[in-house]
Coordinates of C-alpha atoms in Angstrom, one line a residue:
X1 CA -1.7 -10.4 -3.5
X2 CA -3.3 -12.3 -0.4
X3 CA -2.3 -10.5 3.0
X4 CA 0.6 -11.0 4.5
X5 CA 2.5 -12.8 0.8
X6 CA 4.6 -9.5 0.6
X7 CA 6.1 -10.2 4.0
X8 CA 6.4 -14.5 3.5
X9 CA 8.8 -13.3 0.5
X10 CA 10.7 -10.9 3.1
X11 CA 10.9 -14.0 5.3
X12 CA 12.5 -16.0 2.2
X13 CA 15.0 -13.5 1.3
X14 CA 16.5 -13.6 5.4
X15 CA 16.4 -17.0 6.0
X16 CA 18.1 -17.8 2.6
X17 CA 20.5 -15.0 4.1
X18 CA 20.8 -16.9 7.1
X19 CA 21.6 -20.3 5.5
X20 CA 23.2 -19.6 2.0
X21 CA 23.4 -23.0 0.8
X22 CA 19.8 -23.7 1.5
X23 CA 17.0 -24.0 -1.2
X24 CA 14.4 -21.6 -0.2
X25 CA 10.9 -22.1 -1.8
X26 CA 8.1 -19.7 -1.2
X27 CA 3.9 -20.4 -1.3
X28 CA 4.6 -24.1 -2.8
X29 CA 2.3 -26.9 -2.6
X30 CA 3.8 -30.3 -1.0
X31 CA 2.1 -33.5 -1.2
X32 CA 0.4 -35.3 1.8
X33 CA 2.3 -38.4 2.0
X34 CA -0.3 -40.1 3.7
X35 CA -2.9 -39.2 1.2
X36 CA -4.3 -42.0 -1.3
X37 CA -5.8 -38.8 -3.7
X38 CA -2.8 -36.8 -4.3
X39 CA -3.9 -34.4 -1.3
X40 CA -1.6 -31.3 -0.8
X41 CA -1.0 -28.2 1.9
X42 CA 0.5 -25.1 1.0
X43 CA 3.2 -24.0 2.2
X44 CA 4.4 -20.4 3.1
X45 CA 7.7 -20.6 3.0
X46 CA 10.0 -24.2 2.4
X47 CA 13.4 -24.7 3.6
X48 CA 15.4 -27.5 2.4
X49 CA 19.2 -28.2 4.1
X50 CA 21.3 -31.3 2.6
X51 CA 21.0 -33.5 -0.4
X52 CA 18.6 -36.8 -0.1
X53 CA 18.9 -39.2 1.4
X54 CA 20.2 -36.6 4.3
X55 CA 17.7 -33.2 3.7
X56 CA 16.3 -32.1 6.0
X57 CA 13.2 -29.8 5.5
X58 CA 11.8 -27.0 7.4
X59 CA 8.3 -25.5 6.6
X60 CA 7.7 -21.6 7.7
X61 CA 4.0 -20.6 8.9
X62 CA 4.0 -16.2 8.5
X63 CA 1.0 -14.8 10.6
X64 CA 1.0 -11.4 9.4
X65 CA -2.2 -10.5 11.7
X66 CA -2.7 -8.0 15.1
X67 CA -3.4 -11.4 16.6
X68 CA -1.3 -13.8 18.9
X69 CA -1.4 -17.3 17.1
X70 CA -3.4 -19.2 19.1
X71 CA -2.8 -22.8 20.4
X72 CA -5.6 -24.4 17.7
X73 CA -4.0 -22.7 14.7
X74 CA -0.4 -23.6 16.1
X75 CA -1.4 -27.5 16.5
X76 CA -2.8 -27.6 13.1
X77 CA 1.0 -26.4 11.7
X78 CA 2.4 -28.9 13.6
X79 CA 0.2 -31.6 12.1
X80 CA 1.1 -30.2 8.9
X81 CA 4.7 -30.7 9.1
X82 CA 4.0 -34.7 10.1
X83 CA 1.8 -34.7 6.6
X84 CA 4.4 -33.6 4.5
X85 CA 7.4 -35.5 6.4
X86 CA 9.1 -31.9 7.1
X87 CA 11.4 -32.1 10.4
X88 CA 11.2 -29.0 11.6
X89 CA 8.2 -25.7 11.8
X90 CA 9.3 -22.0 12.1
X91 CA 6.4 -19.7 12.8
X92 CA 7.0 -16.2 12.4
X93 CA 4.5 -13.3 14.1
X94 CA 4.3 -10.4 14.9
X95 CA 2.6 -11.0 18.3
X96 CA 4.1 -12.6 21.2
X97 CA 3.3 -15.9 21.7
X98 CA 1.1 -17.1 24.7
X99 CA 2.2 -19.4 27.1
X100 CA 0.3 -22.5 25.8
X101 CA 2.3 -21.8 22.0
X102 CA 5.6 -21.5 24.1
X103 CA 4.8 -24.6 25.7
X104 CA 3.6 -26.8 23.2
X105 CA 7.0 -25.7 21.4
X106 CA 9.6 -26.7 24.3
X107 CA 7.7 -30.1 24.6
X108 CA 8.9 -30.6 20.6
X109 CA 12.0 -29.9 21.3
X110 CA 14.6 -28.6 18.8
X111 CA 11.3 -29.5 16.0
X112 CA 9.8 -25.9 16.4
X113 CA 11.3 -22.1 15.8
X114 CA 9.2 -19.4 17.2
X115 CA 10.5 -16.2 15.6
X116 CA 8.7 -12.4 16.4
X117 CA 9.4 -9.7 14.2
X118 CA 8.8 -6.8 16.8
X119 CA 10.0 -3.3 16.8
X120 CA 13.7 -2.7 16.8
X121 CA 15.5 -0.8 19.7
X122 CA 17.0 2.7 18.0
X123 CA 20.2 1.4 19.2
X124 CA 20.4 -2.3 17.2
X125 CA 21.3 -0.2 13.9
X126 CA 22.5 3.6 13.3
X127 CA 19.2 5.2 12.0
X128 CA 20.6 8.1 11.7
X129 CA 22.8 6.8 8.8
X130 CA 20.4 4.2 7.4
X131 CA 17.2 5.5 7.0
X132 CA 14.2 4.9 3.8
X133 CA 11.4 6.5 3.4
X134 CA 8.3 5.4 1.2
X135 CA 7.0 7.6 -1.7
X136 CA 4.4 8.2 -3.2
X137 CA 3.7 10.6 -6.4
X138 CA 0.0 10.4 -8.1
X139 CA -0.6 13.0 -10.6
X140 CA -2.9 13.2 -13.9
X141 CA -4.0 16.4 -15.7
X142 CA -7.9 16.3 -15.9
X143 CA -10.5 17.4 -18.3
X144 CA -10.6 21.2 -19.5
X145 CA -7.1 21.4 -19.3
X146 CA -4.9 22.9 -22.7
X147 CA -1.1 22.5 -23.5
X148 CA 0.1 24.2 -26.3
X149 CA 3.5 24.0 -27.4
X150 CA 5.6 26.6 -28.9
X151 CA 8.2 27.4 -30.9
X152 CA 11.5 29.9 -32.0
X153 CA 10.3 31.9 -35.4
X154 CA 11.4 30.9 -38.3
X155 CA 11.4 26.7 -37.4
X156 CA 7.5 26.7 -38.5
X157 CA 8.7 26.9 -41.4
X158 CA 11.8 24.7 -41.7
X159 CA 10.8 22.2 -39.8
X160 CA 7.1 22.8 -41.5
X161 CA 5.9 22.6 -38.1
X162 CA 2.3 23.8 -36.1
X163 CA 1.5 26.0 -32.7
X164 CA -0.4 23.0 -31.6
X165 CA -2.4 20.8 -28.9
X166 CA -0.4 17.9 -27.9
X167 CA -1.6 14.5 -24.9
X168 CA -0.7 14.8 -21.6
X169 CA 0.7 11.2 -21.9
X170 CA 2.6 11.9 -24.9
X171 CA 6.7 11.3 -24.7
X172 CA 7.5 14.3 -26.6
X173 CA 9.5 16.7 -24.5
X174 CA 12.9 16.8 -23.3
X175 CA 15.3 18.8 -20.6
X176 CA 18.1 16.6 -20.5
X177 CA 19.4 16.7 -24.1
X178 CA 18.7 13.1 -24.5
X179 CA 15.9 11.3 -22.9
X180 CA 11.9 11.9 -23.8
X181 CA 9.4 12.8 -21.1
X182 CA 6.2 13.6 -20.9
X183 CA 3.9 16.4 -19.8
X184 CA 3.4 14.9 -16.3
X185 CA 7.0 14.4 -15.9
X186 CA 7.4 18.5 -16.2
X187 CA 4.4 19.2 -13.4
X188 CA 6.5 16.9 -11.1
X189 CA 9.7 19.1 -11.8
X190 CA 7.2 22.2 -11.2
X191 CA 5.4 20.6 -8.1
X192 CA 9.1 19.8 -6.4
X193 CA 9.8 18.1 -3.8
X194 CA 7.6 18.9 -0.3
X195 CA 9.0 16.6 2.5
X196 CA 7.1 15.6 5.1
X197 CA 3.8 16.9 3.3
X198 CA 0.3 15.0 1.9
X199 CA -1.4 17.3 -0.7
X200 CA -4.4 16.0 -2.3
X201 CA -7.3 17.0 -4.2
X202 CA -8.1 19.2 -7.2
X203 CA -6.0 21.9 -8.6
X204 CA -5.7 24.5 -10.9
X205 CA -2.3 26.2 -12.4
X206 CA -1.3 28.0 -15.3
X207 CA 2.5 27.4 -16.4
X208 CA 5.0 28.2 -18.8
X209 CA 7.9 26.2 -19.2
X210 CA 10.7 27.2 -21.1
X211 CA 13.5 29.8 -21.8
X212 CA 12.4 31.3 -25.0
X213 CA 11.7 35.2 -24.3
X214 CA 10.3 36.2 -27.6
X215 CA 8.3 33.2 -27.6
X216 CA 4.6 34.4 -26.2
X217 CA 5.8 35.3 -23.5
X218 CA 3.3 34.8 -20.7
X219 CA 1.8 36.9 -18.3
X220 CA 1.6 37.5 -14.3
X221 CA -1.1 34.6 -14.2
X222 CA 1.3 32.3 -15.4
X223 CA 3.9 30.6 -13.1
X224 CA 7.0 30.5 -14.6
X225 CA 9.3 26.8 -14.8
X226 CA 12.6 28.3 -16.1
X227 CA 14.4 24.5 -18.3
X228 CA 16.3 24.2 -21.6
X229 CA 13.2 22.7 -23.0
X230 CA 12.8 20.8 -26.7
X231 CA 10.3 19.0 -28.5
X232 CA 11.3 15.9 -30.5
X233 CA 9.8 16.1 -33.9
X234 CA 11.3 14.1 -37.2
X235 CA 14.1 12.7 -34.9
X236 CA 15.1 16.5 -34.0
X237 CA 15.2 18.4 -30.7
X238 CA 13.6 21.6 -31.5
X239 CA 13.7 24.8 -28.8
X240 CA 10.1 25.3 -27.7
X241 CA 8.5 26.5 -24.7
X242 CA 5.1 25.2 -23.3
X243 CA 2.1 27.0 -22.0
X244 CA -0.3 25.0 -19.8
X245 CA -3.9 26.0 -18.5
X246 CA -4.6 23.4 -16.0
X247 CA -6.8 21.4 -14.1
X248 CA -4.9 18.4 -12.2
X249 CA -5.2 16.3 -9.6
X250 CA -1.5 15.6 -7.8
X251 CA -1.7 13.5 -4.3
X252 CA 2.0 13.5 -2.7
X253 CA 2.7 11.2 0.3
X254 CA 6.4 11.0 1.8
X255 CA 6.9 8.7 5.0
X256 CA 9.5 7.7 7.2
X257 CA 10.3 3.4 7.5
X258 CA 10.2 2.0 10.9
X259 CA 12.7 -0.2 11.7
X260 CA 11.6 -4.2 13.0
X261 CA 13.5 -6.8 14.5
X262 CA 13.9 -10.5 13.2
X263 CA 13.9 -12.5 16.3
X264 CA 14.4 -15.8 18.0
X265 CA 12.4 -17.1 21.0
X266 CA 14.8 -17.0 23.8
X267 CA 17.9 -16.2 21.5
X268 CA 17.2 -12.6 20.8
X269 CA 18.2 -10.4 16.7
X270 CA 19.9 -12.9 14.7
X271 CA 21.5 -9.8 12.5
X272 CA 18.4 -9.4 10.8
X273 CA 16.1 -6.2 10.9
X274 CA 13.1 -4.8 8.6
X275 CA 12.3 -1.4 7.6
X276 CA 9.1 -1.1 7.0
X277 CA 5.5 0.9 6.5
X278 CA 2.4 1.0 5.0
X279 CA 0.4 4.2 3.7
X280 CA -2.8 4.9 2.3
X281 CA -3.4 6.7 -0.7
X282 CA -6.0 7.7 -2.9
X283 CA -6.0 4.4 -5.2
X284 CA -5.1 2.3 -2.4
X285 CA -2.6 0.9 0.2
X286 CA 0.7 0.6 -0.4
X287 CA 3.4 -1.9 2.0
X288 CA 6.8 -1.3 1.5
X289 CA 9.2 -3.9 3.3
X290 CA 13.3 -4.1 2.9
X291 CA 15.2 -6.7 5.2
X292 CA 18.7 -5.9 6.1
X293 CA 21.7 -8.1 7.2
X294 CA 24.9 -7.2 9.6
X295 CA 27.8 -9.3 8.8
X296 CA 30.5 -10.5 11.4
X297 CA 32.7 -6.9 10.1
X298 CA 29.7 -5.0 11.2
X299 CA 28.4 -3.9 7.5
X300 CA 24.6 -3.7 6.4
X301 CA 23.4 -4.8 3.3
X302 CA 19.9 -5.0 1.8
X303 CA 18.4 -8.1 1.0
X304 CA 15.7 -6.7 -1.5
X305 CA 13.0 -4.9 -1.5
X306 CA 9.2 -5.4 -1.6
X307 CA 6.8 -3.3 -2.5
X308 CA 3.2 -4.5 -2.7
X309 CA -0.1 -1.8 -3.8
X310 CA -1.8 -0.9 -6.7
X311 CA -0.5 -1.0 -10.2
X312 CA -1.5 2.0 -11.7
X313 CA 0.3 3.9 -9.9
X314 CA 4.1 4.9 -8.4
X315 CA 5.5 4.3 -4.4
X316 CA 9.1 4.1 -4.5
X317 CA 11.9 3.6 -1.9
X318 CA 14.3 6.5 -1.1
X319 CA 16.9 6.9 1.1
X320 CA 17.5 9.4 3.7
X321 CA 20.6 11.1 0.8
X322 CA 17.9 11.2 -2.0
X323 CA 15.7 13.7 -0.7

C-alpha cells in the first residue's frame, strides 16, 4: 500500500461520518474535462453532496508527510479541482500550514478546507476509559525442534493409534472441547501475556502440556502447561498430552495508541479524533489507525479500524479491558 492510503481511508470513513448522506469515494480517477485524450488525476478522497444537476463535489488532498505542504504543491491541488470541475478542495496534514497556504486559501473563499490532524489534548476524550493498544504476536517453531504427542493406555489400541511426530502448523489439538488449534496456538497460551514487554530473538524450551499423570510424565527440565488437552483423530477427541523439545523464535510487541485530533482551520475538533501508532517489528512496520466520533448525547463510537503491515503475520487492536 503507497504511504499515507491507510490514513486517506481513515479520512473517508470521518467525513462520510460527518455528512451521512454524502457519497464518499476514495483513490478514484476523474476525467480532465478539458482534456481532448481522455486525460485523468487521481483523486485521494471524492466527496459528492446533492443529485445532478445540483451536486456539488469536493476533492480531499491527504499529505501524510513530516513536511508542511508547501505553496507549489498546494497551487497544483487547486488547479486540480478546476480540471475536474470539483467546487470545493479539503487538504488534510499533519503539519501546520504556512502562512502563504493560509493565505492563498482565505483569497478562495469558502472553495478551500484546511484540516490538521494534530495531537489531541488528554482532556478532549476520557482516555482513561477509552484506550487501544496495538499487538503484535510473531512466533514459529524452528528447525531441530520435536513434538511428540501422547496418549492414555489402552486407546493405541482402540483407536489403533501411534506415539508419534506431528507439524507445528497442523490443526490437531484442542483445549476448549470444540474448536482445533494448533501447536503455535499452545506456545502462546504457554508464553502468556507480558504487557508492556518486546522479547525477540531465539529460544529454547522444553514443555509438556497436558493433565495425564501416568502419561510419561516429564522431568524437572520440562516446564509444565497444565490444559484439558485432546487430539482429534477419526472425528474423535482423544485425551493426550504433548511433549515438546524446542527451538522457537517468538517476537512480542504491546503498545499504547495516541490519541489525534481531526481539525478545522480556525474552527477547531469537529467531534472527530484518531487513535493511532505505528511499530516496528521483525517482518516489518505495522500502522494501526481507528477514527472515533462524539455524538450531540456525548457517546463515542468507532468508525473502523485500519490496519496496514505485512501479511504474514498478526497485529491486532485491543482495548484497554482485553489485556
Amino acid at each position: 500500500m503507497k504511504k499515507g492510503k491507510d490514513l486517506e481511508l481513515v479520512i473517508a470513513a470521518i467525513e462520510k461520518g460527518l455528512s451521512p448522506d454524502a457519497v464518499v469515494e476514495h483513490d478514484i480517477f476523474l476525467p480532465v474535462l478539458t482534456s481532448k485524450s481522455g486525460r485523468t488525476r487521481q483523486i485521494d478522497v471524492a466527496i459528492r453532496h446533492g443529485k445532478p444537476p445540483r451536486e456539488t463535489l469536493t476533492i480531499v488532498e491527504v499529505q501524510d508527510r513530516n513536511s508542511a505542504v508547501d505553496i507549489n504543491t498546494f497551487g497544483g491541488w487547486l488547479n486540480k479541482v478546476d480540471e475536474v470541475g470539483a467546487q470545493h478542495l479539503m487538504v488534510v496534514s499533519r503539519r501546520q500550514f504556512p502562512l502563504s497556504v493560509k493565505e492563498k486559501a482565505e483569497q478562495a473563499g469558502n472553495k478551500v478546507y484546511l484540516m490538521h490532524i494534530k495531537e489531541a489534548v488528554p482532556d478532549e476524550i476520557p482516555t482513561d476509559f477509552i484506550r487501544f493498544f496495538i499487538d503484535y504476536h510473531d512466533f514459529s517453531l524452528l528447525d531441530g525442534s520435536s513434538v511428540r504427542v501422547k496418549v492414555q493406555k489402552g486407546m493405541i489400541e482402540k483407536y489403533a493409534l501411534k506415539s508419534e511426530l506431528v507439524s507445528a502448523n497442523e490443526r490437531r489439538f484442542c483445549i476448549d472441547g470444540s474448536n482445533l488449534i494448533d501447536i503455535t496456538a499452545l506456545f502462546r497460551l504457554a508464553l502468556g501475556y507480558e504487557e508492556q514487554s518486546s522479547l525477540r530473538g531465539k529460544m529454547s524450551a522444553r514443555l509438556y502440556f497436558g493433565t495425564m499423570a501416568d502419561v510419561d510424565v516429564p522431568n524437572l527440565d520440562y516446564m509444565v502447561i497444565k490444559v484439558d488437552l485432546r487430539v482429534s483423530f477419526s472425528g474423535q477427541l482423544i485425551p493426550c498430552a504433548i511433549l515438546v523439545d524446542a527451538n522457537y523464535h517468538y517476537e512480542h510487541i504491546c503498545k499504547k495508541m495516541k490519541l489525534l485530533s481531526y481539525e478545522q482551520n480556525e474552527h477547531g475538533n469537529l467531534g472527530y479524533w484518531i487513535f493511532e501508532e505505528k511499530i516496528t517489528t521483525g517482518n516489518g512496520v505495522y500502522s494501526c489507525r481507528i477514527p472515533v466520533k462524539r455524538d450531540n448525547n456525548g457517546a463515542f463510537y468507532l468508525l473502523g479500524t485500519f490496519i496496514d503491515g505485512p501479511s504474514h503475520c498478526k497485529a491486532e487492536i485491543v482495548t484497554a479491558l482485553d489485556r
